[in-house]
Every structure is written in C-alpha cells, then in structure tokens.
CSV table of C-alpha atoms in Angstrom, one decimal:
chain,number,residue,atom,x,y,z
A,1,MET,CA,-16.9,-31.0,19.1
A,2,LEU,CA,-18.1,-29.2,16.0
A,3,THR,CA,-17.5,-31.1,12.8
A,4,PRO,CA,-16.0,-29.5,9.7
A,5,ALA,CA,-19.4,-29.8,7.9
A,6,LEU,CA,-21.2,-28.2,10.8
A,7,LEU,CA,-18.7,-25.4,11.0
A,8,LEU,CA,-19.1,-24.5,7.3
A,9,SER,CA,-22.8,-24.5,7.7
A,10,LEU,CA,-23.0,-22.1,10.6
A,11,THR,CA,-24.9,-19.0,9.9
A,12,LEU,CA,-23.4,-15.5,9.6
A,13,ALA,CA,-19.9,-17.0,9.2
A,14,GLN,CA,-19.2,-15.3,6.0
A,15,SER,CA,-15.9,-13.8,4.8
A,16,THR,CA,-16.7,-10.1,4.8
A,17,PRO,CA,-16.2,-8.4,8.2
A,18,ALA,CA,-17.4,-4.8,8.6
A,19,SER,CA,-15.1,-2.3,6.9
A,20,ASP,CA,-14.7,-0.3,10.1
A,21,MET,CA,-13.8,-3.2,12.2
A,22,VAL,CA,-10.5,-2.9,14.2
A,23,LEU,CA,-8.7,-5.3,16.5
A,24,GLU,CA,-6.3,-3.8,19.0
A,25,TYR,CA,-4.0,-5.0,21.8
A,26,SER,CA,-1.5,-2.6,23.2
A,27,ALA,CA,0.3,-1.5,26.4
A,28,PRO,CA,2.7,1.3,27.3
A,29,LEU,CA,6.3,0.7,28.1
A,30,ALA,CA,6.9,0.2,31.8
A,31,GLU,CA,9.8,1.6,33.7
A,32,ALA,CA,13.0,-0.4,34.3
A,33,GLY,CA,11.7,-3.3,32.2
A,34,ALA,CA,8.8,-4.1,34.5
A,35,PRO,CA,5.6,-5.5,33.0
A,36,ALA,CA,2.8,-3.0,32.3
A,37,ALA,CA,0.1,-3.0,34.9
A,38,PRO,CA,-3.1,-4.9,33.8
A,39,GLU,CA,-5.2,-1.7,34.0
A,40,ASP,CA,-2.9,0.0,31.4
A,41,PHE,CA,-3.6,-2.5,28.7
A,42,GLU,CA,-5.9,-1.4,25.8
A,43,PHE,CA,-7.8,-4.0,23.8
A,44,THR,CA,-10.8,-4.3,21.6
A,45,ALA,CA,-14.0,-4.7,23.7
A,46,PHE,CA,-17.0,-6.6,22.3
A,47,THR,CA,-20.5,-5.7,23.2
A,48,ALA,CA,-23.7,-7.7,24.0
A,49,GLY,CA,-25.4,-9.0,20.9
A,50,GLN,CA,-22.2,-8.7,18.7
A,51,GLN,CA,-21.2,-11.7,16.7
A,52,VAL,CA,-17.5,-12.6,16.8
A,53,TYR,CA,-15.5,-15.8,16.0
A,54,LEU,CA,-13.1,-18.1,17.8
A,55,GLY,CA,-9.6,-17.2,16.6
A,56,VAL,CA,-8.0,-20.3,18.1
A,57,ASP,CA,-8.6,-23.9,17.3
A,58,GLU,CA,-10.0,-26.4,19.9
A,59,ALA,CA,-10.9,-23.5,22.2
A,60,ASN,CA,-12.5,-24.4,25.5
A,61,LEU,CA,-16.0,-23.0,26.2
A,62,ARG,CA,-16.0,-23.0,30.0
A,63,ALA,CA,-18.8,-23.2,32.5
A,64,SER,CA,-17.7,-20.0,34.3
A,65,ALA,CA,-15.3,-17.1,33.9
A,66,ALA,CA,-12.2,-18.9,35.1
A,67,ALA,CA,-9.3,-20.7,33.4
A,68,ASP,CA,-9.8,-23.8,35.4
A,69,ALA,CA,-13.6,-23.9,35.1
A,70,GLY,CA,-15.2,-27.0,33.6
A,71,VAL,CA,-15.3,-27.4,29.8
A,72,VAL,CA,-18.8,-27.2,28.2
A,73,ARG,CA,-17.6,-27.8,24.7
A,74,THR,CA,-14.5,-27.6,22.5
A,75,LEU,CA,-14.8,-25.2,19.6
A,76,MET,CA,-13.2,-25.2,16.2
A,77,LEU,CA,-11.3,-22.2,14.9
A,78,GLY,CA,-13.7,-19.8,13.1
A,79,THR,CA,-16.8,-20.9,15.1
A,80,PRO,CA,-19.2,-18.0,15.3
A,81,VAL,CA,-20.5,-17.0,18.8
A,82,ARG,CA,-22.8,-14.2,20.0
A,83,VAL,CA,-21.7,-12.1,23.0
A,84,LEU,CA,-24.2,-12.3,25.8
A,85,LYS,CA,-22.3,-10.2,28.4
A,86,ALA,CA,-18.8,-9.1,29.4
A,87,GLY,CA,-17.2,-10.1,32.7
A,88,ALA,CA,-14.3,-8.5,34.5
A,89,ARG,CA,-10.9,-7.6,33.2
A,90,ALA,CA,-8.4,-10.3,34.2
A,91,LYS,CA,-4.9,-11.7,33.5
A,92,VAL,CA,-4.8,-15.2,32.2
A,93,GLY,CA,-1.4,-16.5,31.4
A,94,GLU,CA,0.5,-13.8,29.5
A,95,TYR,CA,-2.7,-12.0,28.4
A,96,VAL,CA,-4.8,-9.2,29.8
A,97,ASN,CA,-8.4,-9.1,28.5
A,98,THR,CA,-12.0,-9.7,29.5
A,99,TRP,CA,-14.0,-12.8,30.0
A,100,TYR,CA,-17.1,-13.0,27.8
A,101,GLN,CA,-20.2,-15.1,28.2
A,102,VAL,CA,-21.2,-16.3,24.7
A,103,ALA,CA,-23.7,-18.4,22.9
A,104,VAL,CA,-22.6,-20.7,20.0
A,105,VAL,CA,-24.3,-19.8,16.7
A,106,ASP,CA,-25.6,-23.1,15.4
A,107,ALA,CA,-27.6,-23.2,12.2
A,108,LYS,CA,-28.5,-26.9,12.7
A,109,ALA,CA,-30.0,-26.5,16.1
A,110,ALA,CA,-33.6,-27.6,16.5
A,111,PRO,CA,-36.2,-24.8,16.3
A,112,GLY,CA,-36.6,-23.3,19.8
A,113,ALA,CA,-33.6,-25.2,21.2
A,114,ALA,CA,-31.6,-23.3,23.8
A,115,PRO,CA,-28.2,-22.4,22.4
A,116,VAL,CA,-25.0,-23.8,24.0
A,117,THR,CA,-23.5,-21.1,26.2
A,118,GLY,CA,-20.3,-20.6,28.2
A,119,TRP,CA,-17.4,-18.4,28.8
A,120,VAL,CA,-14.3,-17.7,26.8
A,121,PHE,CA,-11.4,-15.3,27.4
A,122,GLY,CA,-11.3,-12.2,25.1
A,123,ASN,CA,-7.9,-13.0,23.5
A,124,THR,CA,-9.4,-16.0,21.8
A,125,LEU,CA,-12.1,-13.9,20.1
A,126,THR,CA,-11.9,-11.9,16.8
A,127,PRO,CA,-14.2,-9.9,14.5
A,128,PHE,CA,-12.1,-11.2,11.6
A,129,ARG,CA,-13.0,-14.5,9.9
A,130,PHE,CA,-12.5,-15.3,6.2
A,131,GLU,CA,-13.6,-18.3,4.2
A,132,ALA,CA,-11.9,-18.7,0.8
A,133,ASP,CA,-9.9,-21.0,-1.3
A,134,LEU,CA,-6.6,-19.5,-0.2
A,135,ASP,CA,-4.2,-22.1,-1.7
A,136,GLY,CA,-6.1,-22.9,-4.9
A,137,ASP,CA,-6.8,-26.6,-4.1
A,138,GLY,CA,-10.6,-26.2,-4.7
A,139,GLU,CA,-11.5,-26.3,-1.0
A,140,MET,CA,-12.4,-23.5,1.3
A,141,GLU,CA,-10.0,-22.7,4.1
A,142,VAL,CA,-10.9,-20.7,7.2
A,143,ALA,CA,-8.6,-17.8,8.3
A,144,THR,CA,-8.8,-15.7,11.5
A,145,VAL,CA,-6.7,-13.0,13.1
A,146,VAL,CA,-6.1,-12.5,16.8
A,147,MET,CA,-3.4,-10.6,18.8
A,148,SER,CA,-0.5,-12.5,20.3
A,149,ASN,CA,0.9,-11.9,23.8
A,150,GLU,CA,3.9,-10.4,22.0
A,151,PHE,CA,1.6,-7.6,20.6
A,152,LYS,CA,1.6,-9.0,17.0
A,153,ALA,CA,-1.3,-10.0,14.8
A,154,ARG,CA,-1.5,-13.7,14.5
A,155,VAL,CA,-3.0,-15.1,11.3
A,156,ARG,CA,-4.3,-18.7,11.5
A,157,VAL,CA,-5.5,-20.7,8.6
A,158,LEU,CA,-7.5,-23.9,9.1
A,159,GLU,CA,-8.0,-26.8,6.7
A,160,PRO,CA,-11.5,-28.0,7.8
A,161,ASN,CA,-11.0,-31.5,6.3
A,162,VAL,CA,-7.8,-32.2,8.1
A,163,LYS,CA,-8.0,-33.8,11.6
A,164,PRO,CA,-6.6,-31.9,14.6
A,165,PRO,CA,-4.2,-31.1,16.0
A,166,ARG,CA,-2.3,-30.5,12.8
A,167,ARG,CA,-4.9,-28.7,10.7
A,168,VAL,CA,-3.8,-25.1,11.5
A,169,SER,CA,-0.9,-23.0,10.1
A,170,SER,CA,-0.1,-19.6,11.6
A,171,VAL,CA,2.2,-16.7,11.1
A,172,ASP,CA,2.8,-13.5,13.3
A,173,VAL,CA,2.7,-10.1,11.7
A,174,ALA,CA,4.1,-6.8,13.2
A,175,VAL,CA,1.7,-4.0,14.0
A,176,ALA,CA,2.5,-0.3,14.4
A,177,SER,CA,2.6,1.1,18.0
A,178,THR,CA,-0.4,3.1,19.3
A,179,ASN,CA,2.1,4.9,21.5
A,180,TYR,CA,4.8,5.8,19.1
A,181,GLY,CA,8.2,5.1,20.7
A,182,SER,CA,6.7,4.4,24.1
A,183,GLY,CA,4.5,1.3,23.9
A,184,HIS,CA,3.9,-2.1,22.5
A,185,GLY,CA,1.2,-3.2,20.1
A,186,GLY,CA,-1.5,-1.3,18.2
A,187,PRO,CA,-4.5,-1.6,15.9
A,188,VAL,CA,-5.0,-3.8,12.8
A,189,LYS,CA,-7.6,-4.0,10.1
A,190,VAL,CA,-7.9,-7.0,7.9
A,191,THR,CA,-9.3,-7.5,4.4
A,192,LEU,CA,-9.2,-10.3,1.8
A,193,VAL,CA,-7.4,-9.6,-1.5
A,194,PRO,CA,-8.9,-11.9,-4.2
A,195,ALA,CA,-6.7,-13.8,-6.6
A,196,LYS,CA,-8.2,-11.8,-9.6
A,197,GLN,CA,-6.6,-8.7,-8.1
A,198,ALA,CA,-3.2,-10.0,-6.9
A,199,GLY,CA,-2.8,-13.2,-8.9
A,200,VAL,CA,-3.0,-15.1,-5.6
A,201,THR,CA,-5.5,-14.8,-2.7
A,202,LEU,CA,-4.0,-12.8,0.2
A,203,LEU,CA,-4.9,-11.4,3.6
A,204,GLN,CA,-4.1,-7.7,3.8
A,205,LEU,CA,-3.4,-6.4,7.3
A,206,ASP,CA,-3.2,-2.6,7.8
A,207,SER,CA,-1.9,-1.2,11.0
A,208,THR,CA,-2.3,2.6,11.1
A,209,PRO,CA,-2.6,4.3,14.5
A,210,GLU,CA,-4.4,7.6,14.5
A,211,ARG,CA,-1.5,9.4,16.1
A,212,CYS,CA,1.8,10.4,14.4
A,213,GLY,CA,4.1,7.5,14.0
A,214,ASP,CA,4.9,4.5,11.9
A,215,TYR,CA,2.4,2.4,10.0
A,216,ILE,CA,2.6,-1.0,8.4
A,217,THR,CA,0.8,-2.9,5.6
A,218,SER,CA,1.4,-6.6,5.4
A,219,TYR,CA,0.2,-9.4,3.1
A,220,VAL,CA,-0.2,-13.0,4.2
A,221,SER,CA,-0.3,-15.9,1.9
A,222,TYR,CA,-1.3,-19.6,2.4
A,223,THR,CA,0.4,-22.0,0.0
A,224,GLY,CA,2.2,-25.4,-0.1
A,225,SER,CA,-0.5,-27.9,-0.7
A,226,ASN,CA,0.5,-28.2,-4.4
A,227,GLY,CA,-3.2,-28.2,-5.3
A,228,LYS,CA,-3.9,-31.3,-3.3
A,229,PRO,CA,-7.2,-31.0,-1.2
A,230,GLY,CA,-7.1,-32.0,2.4
A,231,VAL,CA,-3.4,-31.1,2.9
A,232,LEU,CA,-2.3,-28.5,5.4
A,233,GLY,CA,-0.3,-25.7,3.7
A,234,LYS,CA,1.8,-23.0,5.2
A,235,ALA,CA,0.8,-19.4,6.2
A,236,LYS,CA,3.6,-16.9,5.2
A,237,LEU,CA,4.3,-13.3,5.5
A,238,ALA,CA,4.3,-12.6,1.7
A,239,LEU,CA,5.1,-8.9,1.8
A,240,GLU,CA,5.6,-6.2,4.5
A,241,LEU,CA,5.8,-2.5,3.9
A,242,GLY,CA,6.4,0.3,6.4
A,243,GLY,CA,5.7,4.1,6.4
A,244,LEU,CA,6.1,7.1,8.7
A,245,MET,CA,3.7,9.9,9.6
A,246,ASP,CA,5.8,12.4,11.5
A,247,PRO,CA,5.6,15.9,9.8
A,248,PRO,CA,7.6,17.3,8.3
A,249,ASN,CA,9.1,13.9,7.7
A,250,MET,CA,6.8,11.5,5.8
A,251,SER,CA,7.3,8.2,4.2
A,252,SER,CA,4.5,6.6,2.2
A,253,PHE,CA,3.9,3.8,-0.3
A,254,GLU,CA,1.4,2.7,-2.9
A,255,VAL,CA,0.9,-0.9,-3.9
A,256,SER,CA,-0.5,-2.2,-7.1
A,257,PHE,CA,-0.6,-5.8,-8.5
A,258,GLN,CA,-0.2,-7.4,-11.9
A,259,PRO,CA,-2.2,-10.5,-11.4
A,260,ALA,CA,-1.3,-12.3,-14.6
A,261,ALA,CA,2.4,-12.0,-13.8
A,262,LYS,CA,1.9,-12.4,-10.0
A,263,ARG,CA,3.9,-9.3,-9.4
A,264,ALA,CA,3.6,-6.4,-6.9
A,265,LEU,CA,4.6,-2.9,-7.8
A,266,VAL,CA,5.5,-0.5,-4.9
A,267,VAL,CA,6.0,3.2,-5.3
A,268,ARG,CA,7.7,4.7,-2.2
A,269,THR,CA,7.7,8.5,-1.5
A,270,ASN,CA,9.9,10.0,1.1
A,271,GLU,CA,9.6,13.6,2.2
A,272,GLU,CA,11.9,15.4,4.7
A,273,GLU,CA,13.0,18.9,5.6
A,274,GLU,CA,16.6,19.8,4.8
A,275,GLU,CA,18.8,22.0,7.0
A,276,GLU,CA,17.9,25.0,4.9
A,277,GLY,CA,14.2,24.4,5.7
A,278,GLU,CA,13.4,23.4,2.1
A,279,PRO,CA,11.4,20.2,1.6
A,280,ARG,CA,13.0,17.3,-0.2
A,281,LYS,CA,10.9,14.7,-1.9
A,282,VAL,CA,12.2,11.4,-3.4
A,283,THR,CA,10.2,8.7,-5.2
A,284,GLU,CA,11.4,5.2,-5.7
A,285,ARG,CA,9.8,2.3,-7.5
A,286,GLU,CA,10.2,-1.4,-6.6
A,287,VAL,CA,9.1,-4.6,-8.2
A,288,TYR,CA,8.3,-7.8,-6.3
A,289,GLN,CA,7.9,-11.1,-7.9
A,290,TRP,CA,5.8,-14.0,-6.5
A,291,GLN,CA,8.0,-17.0,-5.6
A,292,ASP,CA,7.4,-19.8,-3.1
A,293,GLY,CA,4.6,-18.0,-1.2
A,294,VAL,CA,6.2,-14.6,-0.9
A,295,PHE,CA,6.8,-11.5,-3.0
A,296,ALA,CA,10.6,-11.3,-3.4
A,297,GLN,CA,12.1,-8.0,-4.5
A,298,ALA,CA,13.4,-8.2,-8.1
A,299,LYS,CA,16.8,-7.0,-8.8
A,300,PRO,CA,16.9,-3.9,-11.0
A,301,VAL,CA,18.1,-4.5,-14.6
A,302,ALA,CA,21.6,-3.0,-15.1
A,303,LYS,CA,21.7,-0.2,-17.6
A,304,PRO,CA,23.9,-0.8,-20.7
C-alpha cells in the first residue's frame, strides 16, 4: 500500500487539472421504470497515455479486467496512474463503464524499474485531483471527484496523515441532465476556489450541458477539524445555485465573494415571455453568510 509520504511525492499529482477537462456519467430514462441498457450509458473515456487519478480510497489494482481478479496492489485516493489501454464496456455492480489497464506513477521507483501495472474499473478514475489546505489546519488534504451510481458528482476529501478506513469524508452534488427532462446525470467541471478569493477554500463544480436545459453551480467546503492537524473534517455542500437555458425563458446568476467577511453575493436574473409576447426581466440580489461550513442565506433587513 502507498504511504501518505509516497502519495504526496508522486509526480504530476498537482492541483491544477486542465481547464477543458470534463467528467460525465449519464443515461436516458428507460420505459416503465426499467433500467437503461448498458449500451445507452454515456461516460468519460480515457485514452492511452493520459494521466488520471484514483477517485476512491483503498482501490484494488487487479491482475486482469474482472471484479474477482487477484489484487496486485491497494491504491490510496488521489494516486496518479497512466492509462495503458482501454478494455471492454462492462457492468460492475451498479456501474456501467470500461476496464482500463494502468501503470502506477511512482516518483520513488528505481531508475529503469518496470512500473506496477494492473486493471481498474473506469468509475474509480477521475481527471480531477486537488491538493490544498482545505480546512486551514496547515496540512495538505487531497480531494477528488467521481460520478456516483445515482448520477451525482461525489467529492471525496482525504486526510493523508489519518489511518484508513476513516480518513475520507465525502458529499454528493447534483449535476444537470444531459438529456433535459428525459435522462439521468450529466457533465461536471471542477475548479479550486482559493481562500483569498472566497474567504475559505472551496471546490467549485459547474454542470452545464451544451443543450437547452437546467444548469447547476455548486460549492463544496471541507471543515470541522478546528485547526487541528491529522483530524478528519467533513465535506459539505456549501452552496448550490441553479439556472435555466430554455429560450425565451432564461434564469441566470452571478456569484461574487467578499473574502474578509466570508460572504457570497448572488445576483439572479429571470427572463420570461409574457402572454402579450413582451419579455419580462427581473433581477434579485441575495446575500449568503459563511456559517458552520456552509453559506446560509441572510435574511433581508426590514425597511423602517
């Protein structure tokens, strides 16, 4: 098993994924409540040579592309691996995805040593890995994002200096549907919002399908250690905002932060067509105050 010190020294395991990186897991609604056929699922495919990361903790690297194959090594959440080749589409448990043969990226391997290789199922892999002091305890945590079997984005945060199995906190976040009104799941992009911008370090998840429909921006926090290093905190959905792109009806929002006050300001704009055919535009402003790991909406001050 990879130690925390080894994990944090692995090469190319930095906290800035490519800006165009997207993770998707979706399926159309089936008739009469029947499950969608495996061939109808859409999910992010990884290519040979691409570096991705383990999005689950204590993941089993297997000797072949089978859920009951022998375990070559157990990998820590956030471990970087290089894709060697993709196998066949398969269903494992509640997931539909692809098996991948991967090589573990190990900066401490002896020069010329053959990398450790094996197979992992695609639902355990992610292009999103962030390393930052998320809870302000002076230690670096590792965060990843994968898609759950319920078609949500699952954010996991690992405390490298806490022993398993209780070193990971997770929270699920809704994503907008790729098939508006007729499907489950969709795409998500993830970025790190630094404390100097928001007052606290956050993960921002944007789910914006290319087609008309709803879209969602969510912010995830990690708090609760009270500044004590080596203590597992709690991942929380700090703020969730939704919009709509369905012309002539539109609903949008803009978010800005006041870092010193740990406050989020949201400006919502709603546009709709009235019966007379005239457009109607309404703008509302909302204030959210940081409290116990979330941004709670502040009550408006009553006018005298």
